[in-house]
Amino acid sequence: MKEGFLNVTSEIGNLKAVLLHRPGKELERLTPEYLHELLFDDIPWLKKMQKEHDEFARQMEARGTKVYYYEELLAEAIEDQHIRQLFISDVIKNSNIANLQLERIIEEYLQTLKPEAIVEIAIAGLHKTDLPEIERELHLVDHIKKSYPFYINPLPNLYFTRDPGVVIGNGLSINKMKTPARDRETMFLEYIYRYHPLFKKESTPLWYDYKETFSIEGGDVLVLSDSVVAIGCSERTSARGIEILSERLFENSNIKQVLAIHIPFTRAYMHLDTVFTMIDYDKFTIYPGVEGLLKAYQLTPGKTVPKVEPMESLNVALKKALKLPAVDLIQSGGGDEITAAREQWNDSTNTLALAPGRVVTYNRNEASNETLRNHGIEVVEIEGSELVRGRGGPRCMSMPLVREGL
């Protein structure tokens, strides 16, 4: 087998390549009445949000990281007319239009556009006013959904590129999202994987597929080393999904054990990386409000299903898995309970490691950032007053494609 491009064997190795999505028109299509349906709590100011995101990318590029963008790779992946037709059909199918005549009209309209314009609609959505007026027979669904503004929903969560996919070793997990509102995001990654030469599909094993039954989201998956992965069992990631992914990794990769970490099922802690991330060889940042609630289980290869061993604590589990004499669990918030809770809501523990002991964080989390510095961590701060409105931080906004080995 030829050598592939993707390779991630840790959370902290020098970040060489990353996949981002620059927030766009999809965020301007958020309105108060549809926030819940589109998994948002607030309406960001796009112009400021884009400036913040550009600075995030610039900080990575300044330290040697190659930045790729979803919208560019996807447009390149559907350059071929046949693949473009398949993509259009899948976007329409995902949109649950439930009107064959209208589906044909939308399909014919999209076929007239260039790949970049098709991708923009697939991400930003198709507003009813975007489609030229064509006389057609109305169905019941047209009357029922008359007040709903979109034929194709926007995808405001796409800038959280961590969740649709995760590179583990030299392979890729294209995740099954918990909520239908994000299914199209994983479909995009599938097209990039299958049809973009960068991903070298023939050399890149697929560990998980978005058409699976059981949910797994990338914010719950931490590649701790070349042989150990931690996966949060959370509001968004299922226990059975963890088992299935573990089985495939044990059978086909260098992963020898998986730490399943059970966290409270609440939106505030929707993924493991909202309360816990790795920042150095033996250092982790953790939100103290959940530290005593986390339950860790060691999964190793078994006869028919992975063998599960409950661990005494997260601390013990990490030391054992990583063969370390001690680990430093650095509590966010600077030792103050209220500050820790406030800063966790603003993603203080959602750090992105650029290298061992060097992380990107939001500058608003002052106490947590100072605590990290006091533990010898280099903190690269970015502005995030608008980015944070989507309930995610630097780790959520990035999908590492290549990290240097440790």
Short mmCIF file of C-alpha atoms in Angstrom, two decimals:
data_model
loop_
_atom_site.label_atom_id
_atom_site.label_comp_id
_atom_site.label_asym_id
_atom_site.label_seq_id
_atom_site.Cartn_x
_atom_site.Cartn_y
_atom_site.Cartn_z
CA MET A 1 0.00 0.00 0.00
CA LYS A 2 1.25 3.50 -0.87
CA GLU A 3 1.94 5.90 1.96
CA GLY A 4 -1.05 8.11 2.71
CA PHE A 5 -1.19 11.79 3.60
CA LEU A 6 -3.20 11.62 6.83
CA ASN A 7 -1.30 10.80 10.00
CA VAL A 8 -2.18 11.68 13.60
CA THR A 9 -0.66 9.65 16.45
CA SER A 10 -1.06 12.12 19.31
CA GLU A 11 -2.95 15.17 20.54
CA ILE A 12 0.21 17.22 20.94
CA GLY A 13 2.68 16.48 18.12
CA ASN A 14 3.65 19.47 15.97
CA LEU A 15 0.55 20.31 13.93
CA LYS A 16 1.56 20.13 10.26
CA ALA A 17 -1.81 20.22 8.48
CA VAL A 18 -5.34 21.07 9.59
CA LEU A 19 -8.83 21.29 8.06
CA LEU A 20 -10.92 24.38 8.84
CA HIS A 21 -14.09 26.04 7.59
CA ARG A 22 -14.20 29.82 7.47
CA PRO A 23 -17.63 30.93 8.77
CA GLY A 24 -19.77 32.27 5.96
CA LYS A 25 -23.25 33.12 4.77
CA GLU A 26 -24.74 30.18 6.68
CA LEU A 27 -24.28 32.14 9.93
CA GLU A 28 -26.24 35.09 8.53
CA ARG A 29 -29.20 32.80 8.02
CA LEU A 30 -29.65 32.10 11.71
CA THR A 31 -32.87 33.61 13.10
CA PRO A 32 -34.19 33.40 16.68
CA GLU A 33 -37.05 31.03 15.88
CA TYR A 34 -34.76 28.42 14.29
CA LEU A 35 -31.78 28.55 16.65
CA HIS A 36 -32.74 25.36 18.50
CA GLU A 37 -33.32 23.40 15.29
CA LEU A 38 -29.90 24.46 13.98
CA LEU A 39 -28.15 23.73 17.33
CA PHE A 40 -27.24 27.32 18.15
CA ASP A 41 -27.83 29.40 21.28
CA ASP A 42 -27.11 32.85 19.86
CA ILE A 43 -26.68 34.85 16.65
CA PRO A 44 -23.07 35.86 15.94
CA TRP A 45 -21.85 38.94 14.07
CA LEU A 46 -20.35 37.37 10.96
CA LYS A 47 -17.91 40.15 10.00
CA LYS A 48 -16.25 40.05 13.42
CA MET A 49 -16.46 36.25 13.52
CA GLN A 50 -14.56 35.96 10.23
CA LYS A 51 -11.82 38.29 11.50
CA GLU A 52 -11.44 36.11 14.60
CA HIS A 53 -11.32 32.95 12.51
CA ASP A 54 -8.76 34.44 10.13
CA GLU A 55 -6.54 35.26 13.10
CA PHE A 56 -6.95 31.68 14.37
CA ALA A 57 -5.72 30.38 11.00
CA ARG A 58 -2.91 32.95 10.88
CA GLN A 59 -1.57 31.90 14.28
CA MET A 60 -1.34 28.30 13.07
CA GLU A 61 0.23 29.22 9.73
CA ALA A 62 2.81 31.39 11.51
CA ARG A 63 3.95 28.26 13.36
CA GLY A 64 4.27 26.07 10.29
CA THR A 65 0.79 24.56 9.97
CA LYS A 66 -0.68 24.13 6.47
CA VAL A 67 -4.33 25.19 6.58
CA TYR A 68 -6.89 23.58 4.27
CA TYR A 69 -10.50 24.70 3.97
CA TYR A 70 -13.62 22.54 3.64
CA GLU A 71 -15.19 24.74 0.98
CA GLU A 72 -12.10 24.63 -1.24
CA LEU A 73 -11.44 20.89 -0.96
CA LEU A 74 -15.11 20.09 -1.52
CA ALA A 75 -15.34 22.25 -4.66
CA GLU A 76 -12.21 20.55 -6.01
CA ALA A 77 -13.61 17.11 -5.14
CA ILE A 78 -16.73 17.67 -7.29
CA GLU A 79 -14.99 19.13 -10.37
CA ASP A 80 -15.87 15.99 -12.33
CA GLN A 81 -19.37 16.29 -13.79
CA HIS A 82 -20.47 12.79 -12.76
CA ILE A 83 -19.29 13.26 -9.17
CA ARG A 84 -20.94 16.69 -9.11
CA GLN A 85 -24.24 15.11 -10.15
CA LEU A 86 -23.95 12.52 -7.38
CA PHE A 87 -23.21 15.29 -4.89
CA ILE A 88 -26.22 17.37 -5.95
CA SER A 89 -28.47 14.32 -5.62
CA ASP A 90 -27.13 13.55 -2.15
CA VAL A 91 -27.57 17.15 -0.97
CA ILE A 92 -31.19 17.14 -2.16
CA LYS A 93 -31.83 13.73 -0.60
CA ASN A 94 -30.42 14.96 2.72
CA SER A 95 -32.70 18.01 2.66
CA ASN A 96 -35.98 16.06 3.03
CA ILE A 97 -37.83 18.21 0.53
CA ALA A 98 -40.56 15.54 0.14
CA ASN A 99 -41.76 16.87 -3.21
CA LEU A 100 -40.42 15.12 -6.30
CA GLN A 101 -41.31 17.95 -8.66
CA LEU A 102 -39.57 20.52 -6.47
CA GLU A 103 -36.56 18.22 -6.08
CA ARG A 104 -36.21 18.08 -9.88
CA ILE A 105 -36.47 21.88 -10.15
CA ILE A 106 -33.77 22.38 -7.51
CA GLU A 107 -31.58 19.72 -9.09
CA GLU A 108 -31.84 21.35 -12.52
CA TYR A 109 -31.02 24.73 -10.98
CA LEU A 110 -27.93 23.43 -9.17
CA GLN A 111 -26.72 21.70 -12.34
CA THR A 112 -26.37 25.11 -14.01
CA LEU A 113 -23.91 26.32 -11.35
CA LYS A 114 -20.14 25.97 -11.00
CA PRO A 115 -18.73 23.71 -8.24
CA GLU A 116 -17.91 26.67 -5.95
CA ALA A 117 -21.49 27.97 -6.17
CA ILE A 118 -22.95 24.52 -5.55
CA VAL A 119 -20.77 24.12 -2.46
CA GLU A 120 -21.81 27.55 -1.20
CA ILE A 121 -25.49 26.57 -1.42
CA ALA A 122 -24.80 23.16 0.15
CA ILE A 123 -23.26 24.99 3.13
CA ALA A 124 -25.25 28.24 3.32
CA GLY A 125 -28.54 26.62 2.38
CA LEU A 126 -31.09 27.40 -0.32
CA HIS A 127 -33.55 30.10 0.72
CA LYS A 128 -36.92 30.00 -1.00
CA THR A 129 -36.17 33.39 -2.52
CA ASP A 130 -32.92 32.07 -4.03
CA LEU A 131 -34.78 29.83 -6.46
CA PRO A 132 -36.26 31.44 -9.58
CA GLU A 133 -40.07 31.42 -9.49
CA ILE A 134 -41.40 28.48 -11.48
CA GLU A 135 -45.07 27.64 -11.80
CA ARG A 136 -45.73 24.25 -10.25
CA GLU A 137 -48.41 22.26 -8.51
CA LEU A 138 -48.29 22.69 -4.73
CA HIS A 139 -48.13 19.62 -2.49
CA LEU A 140 -49.40 19.31 1.07
CA VAL A 141 -45.84 19.78 2.35
CA ASP A 142 -45.69 23.16 0.57
CA HIS A 143 -48.70 24.35 2.54
CA ILE A 144 -47.50 22.89 5.85
CA LYS A 145 -44.01 24.39 5.49
CA LYS A 146 -45.13 27.64 3.85
CA SER A 147 -43.64 29.82 6.58
CA TYR A 148 -40.33 27.91 6.71
CA PRO A 149 -37.75 29.97 4.76
CA PHE A 150 -35.45 27.24 3.37
CA TYR A 151 -35.58 24.44 0.83
CA ILE A 152 -32.08 23.40 1.93
CA ASN A 153 -31.11 24.19 5.53
CA PRO A 154 -27.93 26.17 6.26
CA LEU A 155 -25.11 24.49 8.19
CA PRO A 156 -23.98 27.03 10.82
CA ASN A 157 -22.06 24.35 12.78
CA LEU A 158 -19.66 23.51 9.95
CA TYR A 159 -16.92 25.76 11.35
CA PHE A 160 -16.65 23.15 14.11
CA THR A 161 -14.71 20.84 11.80
CA ARG A 162 -13.61 18.61 14.69
CA ASP A 163 -16.89 16.73 14.89
CA PRO A 164 -17.57 15.25 11.41
CA GLY A 165 -14.29 13.37 11.23
CA VAL A 166 -11.15 12.37 13.09
CA VAL A 167 -7.80 11.08 11.86
CA ILE A 168 -6.53 8.20 13.99
CA GLY A 169 -3.12 6.92 12.95
CA ASN A 170 -3.10 6.77 9.15
CA GLY A 171 -6.86 6.24 8.89
CA LEU A 172 -10.04 8.27 9.04
CA SER A 173 -13.28 8.03 10.99
CA ILE A 174 -16.15 9.75 9.17
CA ASN A 175 -18.49 10.10 12.08
CA LYS A 176 -22.16 9.41 12.58
CA MET A 177 -23.54 12.63 14.05
CA LYS A 178 -26.05 12.50 16.88
CA THR A 179 -28.38 15.10 15.35
CA PRO A 180 -29.76 15.09 11.78
CA ALA A 181 -29.00 18.83 11.53
CA ARG A 182 -25.31 17.93 11.05
CA ASP A 183 -25.58 14.86 8.79
CA ARG A 184 -24.72 16.79 5.64
CA GLU A 185 -21.39 17.85 7.18
CA THR A 186 -20.20 14.25 7.32
CA MET A 187 -21.42 13.68 3.77
CA PHE A 188 -19.10 16.52 2.70
CA LEU A 189 -16.16 14.79 4.35
CA GLU A 190 -17.09 11.54 2.61
CA TYR A 191 -16.87 13.27 -0.78
CA ILE A 192 -13.52 14.83 0.08
CA TYR A 193 -12.23 11.45 1.27
CA ARG A 194 -13.43 9.58 -1.82
CA TYR A 195 -12.74 12.11 -4.55
CA HIS A 196 -10.02 14.55 -3.47
CA PRO A 197 -6.46 13.36 -4.22
CA LEU A 198 -5.11 14.96 -1.02
CA PHE A 199 -6.79 12.30 1.12
CA LYS A 200 -5.36 9.41 -0.94
CA LYS A 201 -8.35 7.14 -0.35
CA GLU A 202 -6.56 4.01 -1.58
CA SER A 203 -3.91 4.48 1.14
CA THR A 204 -6.23 5.64 3.92
CA PRO A 205 -8.26 3.09 5.91
CA LEU A 206 -11.80 4.12 6.87
CA TRP A 207 -12.37 3.28 10.55
CA TYR A 208 -15.99 4.44 10.76
CA ASP A 209 -18.65 5.66 8.32
CA TYR A 210 -21.37 8.26 8.74
CA LYS A 211 -23.97 5.74 7.57
CA GLU A 212 -23.43 3.69 10.74
CA THR A 213 -26.28 3.37 13.25
CA PHE A 214 -24.51 4.52 16.41
CA SER A 215 -23.26 8.06 16.94
CA ILE A 216 -19.66 9.18 17.39
CA GLU A 217 -18.56 12.83 17.21
CA GLY A 218 -14.99 14.04 16.89
CA GLY A 219 -15.10 16.29 19.94
CA ASP A 220 -15.21 13.12 22.01
CA VAL A 221 -12.14 11.49 20.42
CA LEU A 222 -8.64 12.24 21.75
CA VAL A 223 -5.64 10.46 20.22
CA LEU A 224 -3.45 10.23 23.33
CA SER A 225 -0.58 8.29 21.73
CA ASP A 226 0.20 5.98 18.83
CA SER A 227 -1.42 3.13 20.77
CA VAL A 228 -4.06 4.77 22.99
CA VAL A 229 -7.25 6.67 22.15
CA ALA A 230 -9.63 8.27 24.67
CA ILE A 231 -13.30 8.54 23.68
CA GLY A 232 -15.96 10.36 25.64
CA CYS A 233 -19.29 8.65 26.20
CA SER A 234 -21.40 11.79 26.14
CA GLU A 235 -24.58 13.50 25.04
CA ARG A 236 -23.34 13.08 21.46
CA THR A 237 -21.31 9.83 21.41
CA SER A 238 -22.87 6.43 22.13
CA ALA A 239 -21.39 3.55 24.10
CA ARG A 240 -21.99 1.10 21.24
CA GLY A 241 -20.35 3.46 18.77
CA ILE A 242 -17.26 3.50 21.00
CA GLU A 243 -17.20 -0.30 21.05
CA ILE A 244 -17.53 -0.61 17.26
CA LEU A 245 -14.77 1.91 16.59
CA SER A 246 -12.57 0.24 19.21
CA GLU A 247 -13.03 -3.18 17.60
CA ARG A 248 -11.96 -1.86 14.20
CA LEU A 249 -8.96 -0.01 15.59
CA PHE A 250 -7.81 -3.08 17.54
CA GLU A 251 -8.10 -5.27 14.46
CA ASN A 252 -6.64 -2.96 11.82
CA SER A 253 -4.42 -0.31 13.45
CA ASN A 254 -1.69 0.17 16.06
CA ILE A 255 -4.22 1.13 18.74
CA LYS A 256 -3.99 -1.32 21.65
CA GLN A 257 -6.41 0.26 24.11
CA VAL A 258 -9.24 2.76 24.28
CA LEU A 259 -10.14 4.77 27.37
CA ALA A 260 -13.91 5.31 27.43
CA ILE A 261 -14.65 8.33 29.62
CA HIS A 262 -18.24 8.74 30.74
CA ILE A 263 -19.19 12.40 31.17
CA PRO A 264 -22.51 14.01 32.23
CA PHE A 265 -25.06 14.13 29.42
CA THR A 266 -25.67 17.90 29.21
CA ARG A 267 -25.25 20.54 26.49
CA ALA A 268 -22.70 22.44 28.56
CA TYR A 269 -20.45 19.34 28.39
CA MET A 270 -21.61 18.06 25.00
CA HIS A 271 -18.20 16.53 24.17
CA LEU A 272 -15.22 15.29 26.17
CA ASP A 273 -13.07 18.11 24.81
CA THR A 274 -15.35 20.72 26.40
CA VAL A 275 -14.10 19.61 29.82
CA PHE A 276 -10.77 17.82 29.18
CA THR A 277 -7.90 18.15 26.70
CA MET A 278 -4.27 17.02 26.45
CA ILE A 279 -1.70 19.85 26.33
CA ASP A 280 1.72 18.24 26.94
CA TYR A 281 3.32 14.81 27.36
CA ASP A 282 1.98 14.47 30.89
CA LYS A 283 -0.26 17.53 31.26
CA PHE A 284 -4.00 17.87 30.75
CA THR A 285 -6.46 20.67 31.39
CA ILE A 286 -9.72 19.74 33.07
CA TYR A 287 -12.83 21.52 34.28
CA PRO A 288 -13.00 20.93 38.07
CA GLY A 289 -16.80 20.94 38.06
CA VAL A 290 -16.86 17.49 36.43
CA GLU A 291 -13.56 15.99 37.59
CA GLY A 292 -15.24 13.96 40.33
CA LEU A 293 -18.06 12.87 38.01
CA LEU A 294 -15.96 11.35 35.23
CA LYS A 295 -15.81 7.56 35.05
CA ALA A 296 -13.07 5.87 33.05
CA TYR A 297 -13.12 2.39 31.50
CA GLN A 298 -10.22 0.63 29.80
CA LEU A 299 -11.17 -1.21 26.61
CA THR A 300 -8.77 -3.80 25.22
CA PRO A 301 -9.17 -6.54 22.59
CA GLY A 302 -11.55 -9.31 23.65
CA LYS A 303 -12.85 -12.53 22.12
CA THR A 304 -16.09 -11.19 20.61
CA VAL A 305 -16.38 -7.67 22.01
CA PRO A 306 -13.79 -5.42 23.66
CA LYS A 307 -12.87 -6.34 27.21
CA VAL A 308 -14.03 -3.58 29.59
CA GLU A 309 -12.24 -2.81 32.85
CA PRO A 310 -13.53 -0.01 35.14
CA MET A 311 -10.67 2.20 36.30
CA GLU A 312 -10.20 3.67 39.76
CA SER A 313 -10.01 7.22 38.41
CA LEU A 314 -9.15 9.22 35.31
CA ASN A 315 -5.75 9.99 36.82
CA VAL A 316 -4.98 6.29 37.29
CA ALA A 317 -6.31 5.43 33.83
CA LEU A 318 -4.08 8.01 32.13
CA LYS A 319 -0.94 6.98 34.04
CA LYS A 320 -1.51 3.33 33.23
CA ALA A 321 -2.40 3.86 29.57
CA LEU A 322 0.47 6.24 28.83
CA LYS A 323 2.97 4.47 31.10
CA LEU A 324 3.71 7.63 33.08
CA PRO A 325 4.77 7.86 36.74
CA ALA A 326 2.41 10.82 37.21
CA VAL A 327 0.10 13.12 35.26
CA ASP A 328 -0.74 16.76 35.91
CA LEU A 329 -4.49 17.44 35.68
CA ILE A 330 -4.54 21.24 35.56
CA GLN A 331 -7.86 22.62 36.78
CA SER A 332 -9.29 25.48 34.76
CA GLY A 333 -10.55 28.66 36.41
CA GLY A 334 -7.56 29.42 38.61
CA GLY A 335 -8.97 27.64 41.65
CA ASP A 336 -12.22 29.64 41.80
CA GLU A 337 -15.43 27.64 41.38
CA ILE A 338 -17.47 30.45 39.81
CA THR A 339 -14.68 31.55 37.47
CA ALA A 340 -14.12 27.95 36.40
CA ALA A 341 -17.81 27.52 35.53
CA ARG A 342 -17.97 30.82 33.63
CA GLU A 343 -14.81 30.11 31.67
CA GLN A 344 -15.80 26.52 30.91
CA TRP A 345 -18.98 27.88 29.30
CA ASN A 346 -16.62 29.90 27.11
CA ASP A 347 -14.47 26.86 26.28
CA SER A 348 -11.50 27.38 28.59
CA THR A 349 -10.65 23.67 28.46
CA ASN A 350 -11.20 23.35 24.71
CA THR A 351 -7.55 23.92 23.87
CA LEU A 352 -5.81 23.05 20.61
CA ALA A 353 -2.22 21.87 20.95
CA LEU A 354 0.09 23.17 18.22
CA ALA A 355 3.08 21.36 19.73
CA PRO A 356 3.92 19.78 23.10
CA GLY A 357 3.27 22.44 25.73
CA ARG A 358 1.94 25.04 23.24
CA VAL A 359 -1.82 25.59 22.93
CA VAL A 360 -4.31 27.97 21.33
CA THR A 361 -7.04 29.34 23.62
CA TYR A 362 -9.57 32.17 23.71
CA ASN A 363 -8.12 35.29 25.36
CA ARG A 364 -11.32 35.88 27.34
CA ASN A 365 -10.51 32.94 29.66
CA GLU A 366 -7.96 34.92 31.63
CA ALA A 367 -7.81 32.87 34.83
CA SER A 368 -7.54 29.53 33.02
CA ASN A 369 -4.86 30.86 30.66
CA GLU A 370 -2.81 32.21 33.57
CA THR A 371 -3.08 28.83 35.30
CA LEU A 372 -1.73 27.11 32.19
CA ARG A 373 1.20 29.52 32.04
CA ASN A 374 1.95 28.85 35.69
CA HIS A 375 2.29 25.16 34.75
CA GLY A 376 4.82 25.91 32.02
CA ILE A 377 2.45 25.94 29.05
CA GLU A 378 2.90 28.43 26.21
CA VAL A 379 -0.53 29.97 25.57
CA VAL A 380 -1.33 31.44 22.14
CA GLU A 381 -4.39 33.61 22.70
CA ILE A 382 -6.98 34.52 20.07
CA GLU A 383 -10.03 36.75 20.20
CA GLY A 384 -13.24 34.72 20.27
CA SER A 385 -16.18 36.87 21.35
CA GLU A 386 -18.17 35.86 18.25
CA LEU A 387 -16.69 32.42 17.56
CA VAL A 388 -17.65 31.26 21.05
CA ARG A 389 -21.35 31.94 20.43
CA GLY A 390 -21.57 28.57 18.68
CA ARG A 391 -20.40 26.84 21.90
CA GLY A 392 -16.97 25.72 20.80
CA GLY A 393 -13.30 26.64 21.12
CA PRO A 394 -10.05 26.20 19.17
CA ARG A 395 -10.11 22.40 19.35
CA CYS A 396 -13.72 22.27 18.16
CA MET A 397 -12.85 24.50 15.19
CA SER A 398 -10.04 22.31 13.86
CA MET A 399 -9.58 18.85 12.37
CA PRO A 400 -5.88 17.87 12.49
CA LEU A 401 -4.84 16.02 9.34
CA VAL A 402 -1.12 15.58 10.01
CA ARG A 403 0.91 15.78 13.22
CA GLU A 404 4.58 14.98 13.65
CA GLY A 405 5.29 11.84 15.62
CA LEU A 406 6.55 12.23 19.18
#
